Amino acid sequence: MYPRLFQFGRLAVPTYGVFSAIALVATLSLAMRVARKLTLSPDKIWNLGLYTLLGGLIASRLLMVVTHFALFRYNPLWLLGLSPTYIPWIPWVSAAVALAVAWLYLRAEQLPLRAALDAYAPALTAGFAIQSIGAFLAGANYGIPTHSALAVTYSSTYAANWYQTPLDMHLVPVQLYHAAACLAILAGLLLWLPRRTQSGELAGAWLLVYGLTVFFLEFYRGHATTSGLFTPMQRVAIAAVLLSGVLLWKRNPSQPTTQITTQIAP
């Protein structure tokens, strides 16, 4: 496939990185559109997503520099590219920093948590779909070996070096399965949006359906590692499904949607 989109001297521009950037813009743009329907401030919703992502990205880059300082000192532009090895704990630490930034911004701007989650549920789903397509093209997040006629085969050494993708093997195109599932979930959420009866309902539905999707797709991930019964991502998916019950719980079943919309306005 195409793990490297462009090459500028020593700096390689990865396909996965470009699609991730497109996914970021799509996520923030769609979140703003949904925020308007929820009578939330589109600018605050944009800033919430931007600060959260920047917090996670900066944490990730700094951790990569610390763990690969010799490589960074030799070529500082490497910081804009990819890590040559996958370090499992870096994404988790970066995600924790991102969540902390999001919480601080919500408190500072007095944004209602449940309504903000509703604004980002469809947006994140669209972003994940775009990112998964980029992963498929690049060979990242590859699937397990298969004999299916729908299998994909990678041959680029960049995919092997950057993502440890097995070469010349028939693999399950799990990235496309994930993208297709995200598009179906996105359609369902957008249809549900005008019918929601309380804030947090859309986010709860997303956590439930997307959590189940991730849980089952993990069985087809080639890089998934288990330390016990489930992989780390499956544990996160189980937590998401359990958390969905909190958001879907009917607090005021008889309260009309219009009253809720008024309450969540900043």
Tab-separated table of N, CA, C and O in Angstrom, residues 5-64:
chain	number	residue	atom	x	y	z
A	5	LEU	N	3.459	9.021	2.046
A	5	LEU	CA	2.755	9.813	1.044
A	5	LEU	C	3.715	10.698	0.262
A	5	LEU	O	3.650	10.760	-0.965
A	6	PHE	N	4.619	11.396	0.978
A	6	PHE	CA	5.607	12.270	0.354
A	6	PHE	C	6.935	12.119	1.071
A	6	PHE	O	6.992	11.630	2.201
A	7	GLN	N	7.988	12.576	0.409
A	7	GLN	CA	9.317	12.586	1.003
A	7	GLN	C	9.964	13.928	0.724
A	7	GLN	O	10.124	14.323	-0.430
A	8	PHE	N	10.350	14.678	1.792
A	8	PHE	CA	11.039	15.949	1.658
A	8	PHE	C	12.391	15.828	2.357
A	8	PHE	O	12.482	16.011	3.573
A	9	GLY	N	13.430	15.505	1.595
A	9	GLY	CA	14.731	15.298	2.212
A	9	GLY	C	14.688	14.141	3.181
A	9	GLY	O	14.348	13.017	2.829
A	10	ARG	N	15.041	14.423	4.436
A	10	ARG	CA	14.998	13.382	5.474
A	10	ARG	C	13.611	13.182	6.053
A	10	ARG	O	13.365	12.200	6.758
A	11	LEU	N	12.734	14.127	5.800
A	11	LEU	CA	11.405	14.085	6.407
A	11	LEU	C	10.432	13.336	5.515
A	11	LEU	O	10.138	13.763	4.396
A	12	ALA	N	9.920	12.218	6.021
A	12	ALA	CA	8.904	11.447	5.312
A	12	ALA	C	7.532	11.833	5.849
A	12	ALA	O	7.332	11.901	7.065
A	13	VAL	N	6.614	12.119	4.959
A	13	VAL	CA	5.246	12.464	5.354
A	13	VAL	C	4.396	11.201	5.257
A	13	VAL	O	4.137	10.708	4.154
A	14	PRO	N	3.980	10.645	6.397
A	14	PRO	CA	3.258	9.370	6.373
A	14	PRO	C	1.798	9.545	5.966
A	14	PRO	O	1.145	10.538	6.323
A	15	THR	N	1.304	8.585	5.220
A	15	THR	CA	-0.103	8.596	4.822
A	15	THR	C	-1.022	8.590	6.031
A	15	THR	O	-2.016	9.323	6.086
A	16	TYR	N	-0.686	7.764	7.020
A	16	TYR	CA	-1.506	7.665	8.226
A	16	TYR	C	-1.564	9.011	8.940
A	16	TYR	O	-2.609	9.424	9.450
A	17	GLY	N	-0.435	9.728	8.970
A	17	GLY	CA	-0.417	11.029	9.617
A	17	GLY	C	-1.276	12.044	8.892
A	17	GLY	O	-1.976	12.844	9.523
A	18	VAL	N	-1.246	12.025	7.562
A	18	VAL	CA	-2.067	12.958	6.782
A	18	VAL	C	-3.551	12.680	7.005
A	18	VAL	O	-4.345	13.606	7.212
A	19	PHE	N	-3.928	11.406	6.966
A	19	PHE	CA	-5.328	11.067	7.196
A	19	PHE	C	-5.749	11.390	8.632
A	19	PHE	O	-6.898	11.766	8.874
A	20	SER	N	-4.828	11.243	9.570
A	20	SER	CA	-5.140	11.611	10.948
A	20	SER	C	-5.394	13.111	11.062
A	20	SER	O	-6.285	13.546	11.802
A	21	ALA	N	-4.633	13.915	10.305
A	21	ALA	CA	-4.851	15.364	10.299
A	21	ALA	C	-6.204	15.709	9.683
A	21	ALA	O	-6.933	16.577	10.186
A	22	ILE	N	-6.546	15.034	8.585
A	22	ILE	CA	-7.861	15.244	7.963
A	22	ILE	C	-8.971	14.843	8.932
A	22	ILE	O	-9.998	15.532	9.057
A	23	ALA	N	-8.749	13.736	9.641
A	23	ALA	CA	-9.735	13.273	10.620
A	23	ALA	C	-9.919	14.290	11.738
A	23	ALA	O	-11.043	14.520	12.208
A	24	LEU	N	-8.826	14.927	12.139
A	24	LEU	CA	-8.904	15.950	13.185
A	24	LEU	C	-9.772	17.121	12.747
A	24	LEU	O	-10.657	17.571	13.483
A	25	VAL	N	-9.521	17.625	11.538
A	25	VAL	CA	-10.304	18.759	11.033
A	25	VAL	C	-11.773	18.372	10.890
A	25	VAL	O	-12.680	19.145	11.250
A	26	ALA	N	-12.028	17.170	10.379
A	26	ALA	CA	-13.411	16.706	10.215
A	26	ALA	C	-14.107	16.572	11.565
A	26	ALA	O	-15.284	16.936	11.711
A	27	THR	N	-13.388	16.066	12.554
A	27	THR	CA	-13.966	15.911	13.890
A	27	THR	C	-14.363	17.254	14.482
A	27	THR	O	-15.482	17.434	14.978
A	28	LEU	N	-13.447	18.211	14.447
A	28	LEU	CA	-13.734	19.521	15.024
A	28	LEU	C	-14.852	20.236	14.263
A	28	LEU	O	-15.721	20.879	14.874
A	29	SER	N	-14.855	20.121	12.946
A	29	SER	CA	-15.878	20.793	12.136
A	29	SER	C	-17.263	20.213	12.411
A	29	SER	O	-18.242	20.961	12.577
A	30	LEU	N	-17.356	18.887	12.458
A	30	LEU	CA	-18.656	18.267	12.710
A	30	LEU	C	-19.124	18.537	14.131
A	30	LEU	O	-20.324	18.748	14.372
A	31	ALA	N	-18.198	18.568	15.079
A	31	ALA	CA	-18.572	18.876	16.467
A	31	ALA	C	-19.179	20.270	16.568
A	31	ALA	O	-20.139	20.494	17.319
A	32	MET	N	-18.642	21.225	15.802
A	32	MET	CA	-19.200	22.573	15.811
A	32	MET	C	-20.615	22.592	15.239
A	32	MET	O	-21.501	23.283	15.767
A	33	ARG	N	-20.842	21.825	14.182
A	33	ARG	CA	-22.179	21.778	13.581
A	33	ARG	C	-23.189	21.161	14.541
A	33	ARG	O	-24.318	21.656	14.683
A	34	VAL	N	-22.791	20.095	15.215
A	34	VAL	CA	-23.694	19.468	16.181
A	34	VAL	C	-23.917	20.396	17.370
A	34	VAL	O	-25.024	20.485	17.920
A	35	ALA	N	-22.870	21.119	17.781
A	35	ALA	CA	-22.996	22.044	18.912
A	35	ALA	C	-24.065	23.098	18.647
A	35	ALA	O	-24.818	23.470	19.558
A	36	ARG	N	-24.138	23.589	17.423
A	36	ARG	CA	-25.165	24.584	17.090
A	36	ARG	C	-26.561	24.010	17.284
A	36	ARG	O	-27.472	24.705	17.757
A	37	LYS	N	-26.751	22.764	16.916
A	37	LYS	CA	-28.060	22.123	17.090
A	37	LYS	C	-28.399	21.935	18.566
A	37	LYS	O	-29.570	21.852	18.934
A	38	LEU	N	-27.370	21.849	19.402
A	38	LEU	CA	-27.581	21.670	20.839
A	38	LEU	C	-27.541	22.996	21.581
A	38	LEU	O	-27.548	23.009	22.817
A	39	THR	N	-27.503	24.104	20.833
A	39	THR	CA	-27.403	25.459	21.379
A	39	THR	C	-26.193	25.622	22.302
A	39	THR	O	-26.236	26.365	23.285
A	40	LEU	N	-25.114	24.931	21.989
A	40	LEU	CA	-23.841	25.132	22.660
A	40	LEU	C	-22.995	26.098	21.840
A	40	LEU	O	-23.227	26.280	20.641
A	41	SER	N	-22.008	26.697	22.457
A	41	SER	CA	-21.109	27.604	21.750
A	41	SER	C	-20.186	26.798	20.831
A	41	SER	O	-19.363	26.008	21.317
A	42	PRO	N	-20.300	26.980	19.511
A	42	PRO	CA	-19.414	26.242	18.599
A	42	PRO	C	-17.938	26.539	18.852
A	42	PRO	O	-17.102	25.644	18.734
A	43	ASP	N	-17.620	27.787	19.206
A	43	ASP	CA	-16.227	28.141	19.451
A	43	ASP	C	-15.669	27.404	20.661
A	43	ASP	O	-14.518	26.936	20.647
A	44	LYS	N	-16.472	27.285	21.698
A	44	LYS	CA	-16.004	26.576	22.893
A	44	LYS	C	-15.848	25.084	22.621
A	44	LYS	O	-14.912	24.447	23.122
A	45	ILE	N	-16.738	24.543	21.831
A	45	ILE	CA	-16.628	23.128	21.477
A	45	ILE	C	-15.394	22.890	20.618
A	45	ILE	O	-14.679	21.890	20.782
A	46	TRP	N	-15.120	23.812	19.685
A	46	TRP	CA	-13.904	23.716	18.872
A	46	TRP	C	-12.666	23.760	19.765
A	46	TRP	O	-11.750	22.949	19.643
A	47	ASN	N	-12.639	24.745	20.686
A	47	ASN	CA	-11.486	24.890	21.563
A	47	ASN	C	-11.312	23.672	22.469
A	47	ASN	O	-10.178	23.255	22.741
A	48	LEU	N	-12.418	23.118	22.932
A	48	LEU	CA	-12.346	21.926	23.771
A	48	LEU	C	-11.618	20.797	23.046
A	48	LEU	O	-10.698	20.175	23.596
A	49	GLY	N	-12.023	20.542	21.815
A	49	GLY	CA	-11.382	19.482	21.049
A	49	GLY	C	-9.942	19.804	20.711
A	49	GLY	O	-9.066	18.933	20.798
A	50	LEU	N	-9.678	21.059	20.347
A	50	LEU	CA	-8.329	21.448	19.944
A	50	LEU	C	-7.355	21.354	21.113
A	50	LEU	O	-6.254	20.785	20.980
A	51	TYR	N	-7.750	21.883	22.276
A	51	TYR	CA	-6.860	21.829	23.438
A	51	TYR	C	-6.641	20.394	23.907
A	51	TYR	O	-5.541	20.021	24.325
A	52	THR	N	-7.698	19.596	23.832
A	52	THR	CA	-7.569	18.197	24.239
A	52	THR	C	-6.586	17.455	23.347
A	52	THR	O	-5.692	16.740	23.824
A	53	LEU	N	-6.734	17.633	22.041
A	53	LEU	CA	-5.851	16.953	21.098
A	53	LEU	C	-4.416	17.472	21.189
A	53	LEU	O	-3.465	16.694	21.116
A	54	LEU	N	-4.263	18.773	21.364
A	54	LEU	CA	-2.921	19.327	21.505
A	54	LEU	C	-2.245	18.816	22.768
A	54	LEU	O	-1.040	18.507	22.762
A	55	GLY	N	-3.013	18.708	23.844
A	55	GLY	CA	-2.447	18.187	25.079
A	55	GLY	C	-1.941	16.762	24.913
A	55	GLY	O	-0.826	16.426	25.326
A	56	GLY	N	-2.760	15.922	24.258
A	56	GLY	CA	-2.343	14.545	24.024
A	56	GLY	C	-1.179	14.459	23.052
A	56	GLY	O	-0.252	13.660	23.249
A	57	LEU	N	-1.202	15.293	21.997
A	57	LEU	CA	-0.138	15.251	20.995
A	57	LEU	C	1.194	15.717	21.564
A	57	LEU	O	2.239	15.084	21.340
A	58	ILE	N	1.165	16.815	22.312
A	58	ILE	CA	2.401	17.317	22.906
A	58	ILE	C	2.976	16.295	23.885
A	58	ILE	O	4.191	16.042	23.901
A	59	ALA	N	2.111	15.698	24.690
A	59	ALA	CA	2.575	14.664	25.622
A	59	ALA	C	3.195	13.495	24.873
A	59	ALA	O	4.258	12.983	25.246
A	60	SER	N	2.557	13.078	23.787
A	60	SER	CA	3.063	11.960	22.996
A	60	SER	C	4.424	12.283	22.387
A	60	SER	O	5.357	11.473	22.447
A	61	ARG	N	4.560	13.484	21.786
A	61	ARG	CA	5.831	13.860	21.166
A	61	ARG	C	6.956	13.957	22.201
A	61	ARG	O	8.090	13.526	21.955
A	62	LEU	N	6.658	14.553	23.345
A	62	LEU	CA	7.690	14.692	24.377
A	62	LEU	C	8.129	13.320	24.899
A	62	LEU	O	9.327	13.094	25.134
A	63	LEU	N	7.196	12.422	25.069
A	63	LEU	CA	7.545	11.079	25.533
A	63	LEU	C	8.381	10.345	24.486
A	63	LEU	O	9.288	9.577	24.826
A	64	MET	N	8.073	10.570	23.203
A	64	MET	CA	8.862	9.956	22.140
A	64	MET	C	10.294	10.494	22.137
A	64	MET	O	11.255	9.751	21.898
